[in-house]
């Protein structure tokens, strides 16, 4: 089983970026944890971080031939990107949406996810542990 993990804009700044909201773990810490857990479960991971909306669309579009599931933290694009939503809708690959913070307990503009309605499910609010839960969810969904 191969799973694609997509980290959206500014997530390369984790560790330094508002640690009181996003925690102290860096993106490398999160990716290493995911790789370790995936290895234990005999799952292969492709991991990308990009600040660019179009690159996320391209990655989703290319993924259907390569992976069984996608874990995505679309970051700020969660709230705005119809292009990413359309790419997910057009794809046959199940998508797990993940957020470090609880987007529903923050500013009102974060309460809407345009990605959630086309995702298999959403995990939000558990810091870097959200990604661990997303990995388990993705494995379960693929079966
Ligand atoms: C985020 C929440 C978004 O609202 C924000 O723009 C992010 C990170 C999270 O993981 O909590 O960049 O997706």
Tab-separated table of C-alpha atoms in Angstrom, residues 6-141:
chain	number	residue	atom	x	y	z
A	6	UNK	CA	0.519	16.521	1.007
A	7	UNK	CA	1.483	19.400	3.279
A	8	UNK	CA	0.214	22.769	2.064
A	9	UNK	CA	1.505	26.326	2.413
A	10	UNK	CA	3.603	27.466	5.378
A	11	UNK	CA	3.724	24.026	6.937
A	12	UNK	CA	7.476	23.952	6.289
A	13	UNK	CA	7.609	26.586	9.061
A	14	UNK	CA	6.234	24.255	11.738
A	15	UNK	CA	8.180	24.409	14.965
A	16	UNK	CA	8.789	28.136	14.536
A	17	UNK	CA	5.325	29.153	13.336
A	18	UNK	CA	2.887	30.021	16.169
A	19	UNK	CA	3.946	27.042	18.325
A	20	UNK	CA	1.153	27.827	20.803
A	21	UNK	CA	-1.286	26.899	18.008
A	22	UNK	CA	0.597	24.373	15.889
A	23	UNK	CA	2.952	22.851	18.455
A	24	UNK	CA	6.723	22.535	18.648
A	25	UNK	CA	7.204	19.646	16.244
A	26	UNK	CA	8.857	20.530	12.949
A	27	UNK	CA	7.671	19.170	9.622
A	28	UNK	CA	10.664	16.807	9.659
A	29	UNK	CA	9.566	15.511	13.089
A	30	UNK	CA	6.082	14.840	11.719
A	31	UNK	CA	7.376	13.219	8.540
A	32	UNK	CA	9.792	11.013	10.490
A	33	UNK	CA	7.008	9.896	12.815
A	34	UNK	CA	4.794	9.100	9.792
A	35	UNK	CA	7.586	7.175	8.062
A	36	UNK	CA	8.257	5.152	11.209
A	37	UNK	CA	4.586	4.290	11.704
A	38	UNK	CA	4.111	3.532	8.006
A	39	UNK	CA	7.152	1.241	7.992
A	40	UNK	CA	5.743	-0.721	10.962
A	41	UNK	CA	2.539	-1.211	8.994
A	42	UNK	CA	4.213	-2.099	5.726
A	43	UNK	CA	2.958	1.062	4.032
A	44	UNK	CA	4.994	3.194	1.629
A	45	UNK	CA	4.718	6.971	1.802
A	46	UNK	CA	5.276	9.725	-0.730
A	47	UNK	CA	5.527	13.060	1.088
A	48	UNK	CA	5.397	16.526	-0.478
A	49	UNK	CA	5.209	20.044	0.914
A	50	UNK	CA	4.349	22.929	-1.355
A	51	UNK	CA	3.194	26.508	-0.977
A	52	UNK	CA	1.548	26.398	-4.404
A	53	UNK	CA	-2.116	25.627	-4.988
A	54	UNK	CA	-1.581	24.467	-8.579
A	55	UNK	CA	1.130	22.047	-7.481
A	56	UNK	CA	-1.311	20.466	-5.030
A	57	UNK	CA	-3.860	20.107	-7.861
A	58	UNK	CA	-1.179	18.479	-10.054
A	59	UNK	CA	-0.108	16.091	-7.276
A	60	UNK	CA	-3.693	14.982	-6.689
A	61	UNK	CA	-4.257	14.539	-10.424
A	62	UNK	CA	-1.153	12.387	-10.847
A	63	UNK	CA	-1.802	10.315	-7.740
A	64	UNK	CA	-4.584	8.027	-8.936
A	65	UNK	CA	-2.229	5.664	-10.758
A	66	UNK	CA	0.265	5.593	-7.909
A	67	UNK	CA	-1.380	5.631	-4.481
A	68	UNK	CA	-4.326	4.110	-2.620
A	69	UNK	CA	-5.079	7.121	-0.408
A	70	UNK	CA	-4.107	10.745	0.164
A	71	UNK	CA	-3.563	12.489	3.500
A	72	UNK	CA	-3.716	16.238	2.975
A	73	UNK	CA	-3.310	19.281	5.155
A	74	UNK	CA	-4.317	21.967	2.662
A	75	UNK	CA	-3.496	24.644	5.293
A	76	UNK	CA	-4.979	28.030	4.290
A	77	UNK	CA	-6.254	26.573	0.984
A	78	UNK	CA	-8.689	24.538	3.092
A	79	UNK	CA	-10.871	27.587	3.319
A	80	UNK	CA	-10.574	28.907	-0.235
A	81	UNK	CA	-9.498	26.413	-2.864
A	82	UNK	CA	-12.210	25.260	-5.221
A	83	UNK	CA	-9.384	24.044	-7.490
A	84	UNK	CA	-8.145	21.569	-4.852
A	85	UNK	CA	-11.694	20.557	-4.062
A	86	UNK	CA	-12.393	19.889	-7.766
A	87	UNK	CA	-9.181	17.863	-8.083
A	88	UNK	CA	-10.247	15.681	-5.149
A	89	UNK	CA	-13.754	15.294	-6.546
A	90	UNK	CA	-12.343	14.274	-9.937
A	91	UNK	CA	-10.009	11.744	-8.338
A	92	UNK	CA	-10.938	8.204	-7.396
A	93	UNK	CA	-8.459	8.213	-4.497
A	94	UNK	CA	-9.907	8.550	-0.962
A	95	UNK	CA	-8.723	11.673	0.839
A	96	UNK	CA	-8.255	12.233	4.571
A	97	UNK	CA	-8.170	15.929	5.498
A	98	UNK	CA	-5.968	16.756	8.455
A	99	UNK	CA	-5.335	19.842	10.593
A	100	UNK	CA	-3.035	20.367	13.529
A	101	UNK	CA	-5.314	22.951	15.129
A	102	UNK	CA	-9.045	22.671	15.718
A	103	UNK	CA	-10.217	24.886	12.866
A	104	UNK	CA	-13.698	25.166	14.443
A	105	UNK	CA	-12.392	26.768	17.629
A	106	UNK	CA	-10.461	29.498	15.798
A	107	UNK	CA	-11.363	32.543	13.684
A	108	UNK	CA	-14.653	32.285	11.858
A	109	UNK	CA	-13.025	32.228	8.403
A	110	UNK	CA	-11.377	28.930	9.386
A	111	UNK	CA	-14.680	27.286	10.265
A	112	UNK	CA	-15.461	26.503	6.642
A	113	UNK	CA	-13.566	23.784	4.832
A	114	UNK	CA	-14.362	23.565	1.130
A	115	UNK	CA	-12.368	20.312	1.154
A	116	UNK	CA	-14.375	18.460	3.828
A	117	UNK	CA	-17.448	17.677	1.688
A	118	UNK	CA	-15.309	15.821	-0.869
A	119	UNK	CA	-13.074	14.085	1.700
A	120	UNK	CA	-13.605	10.708	3.261
A	121	UNK	CA	-13.210	12.368	6.643
A	122	UNK	CA	-11.462	15.097	8.577
A	123	UNK	CA	-9.176	15.067	11.637
A	124	UNK	CA	-8.636	18.412	13.307
A	125	UNK	CA	-7.208	19.623	16.591
A	126	UNK	CA	-4.734	17.047	17.869
A	127	UNK	CA	-1.478	18.723	16.904
A	128	UNK	CA	1.026	16.445	15.202
A	129	UNK	CA	-0.989	13.486	16.536
A	130	UNK	CA	-3.645	14.457	13.943
A	131	UNK	CA	-1.284	13.101	11.280
A	132	UNK	CA	-0.850	9.822	13.153
A	133	UNK	CA	-4.627	9.458	13.352
A	134	UNK	CA	-4.909	10.340	9.660
A	135	UNK	CA	-2.430	7.601	8.769
A	136	UNK	CA	-4.471	5.028	10.721
A	137	UNK	CA	-7.651	6.313	9.075
A	138	UNK	CA	-6.133	6.112	5.599
A	139	UNK	CA	-4.982	2.517	6.179
A	140	UNK	CA	-8.425	1.592	7.485
A	141	UNK	CA	-10.170	3.226	4.515
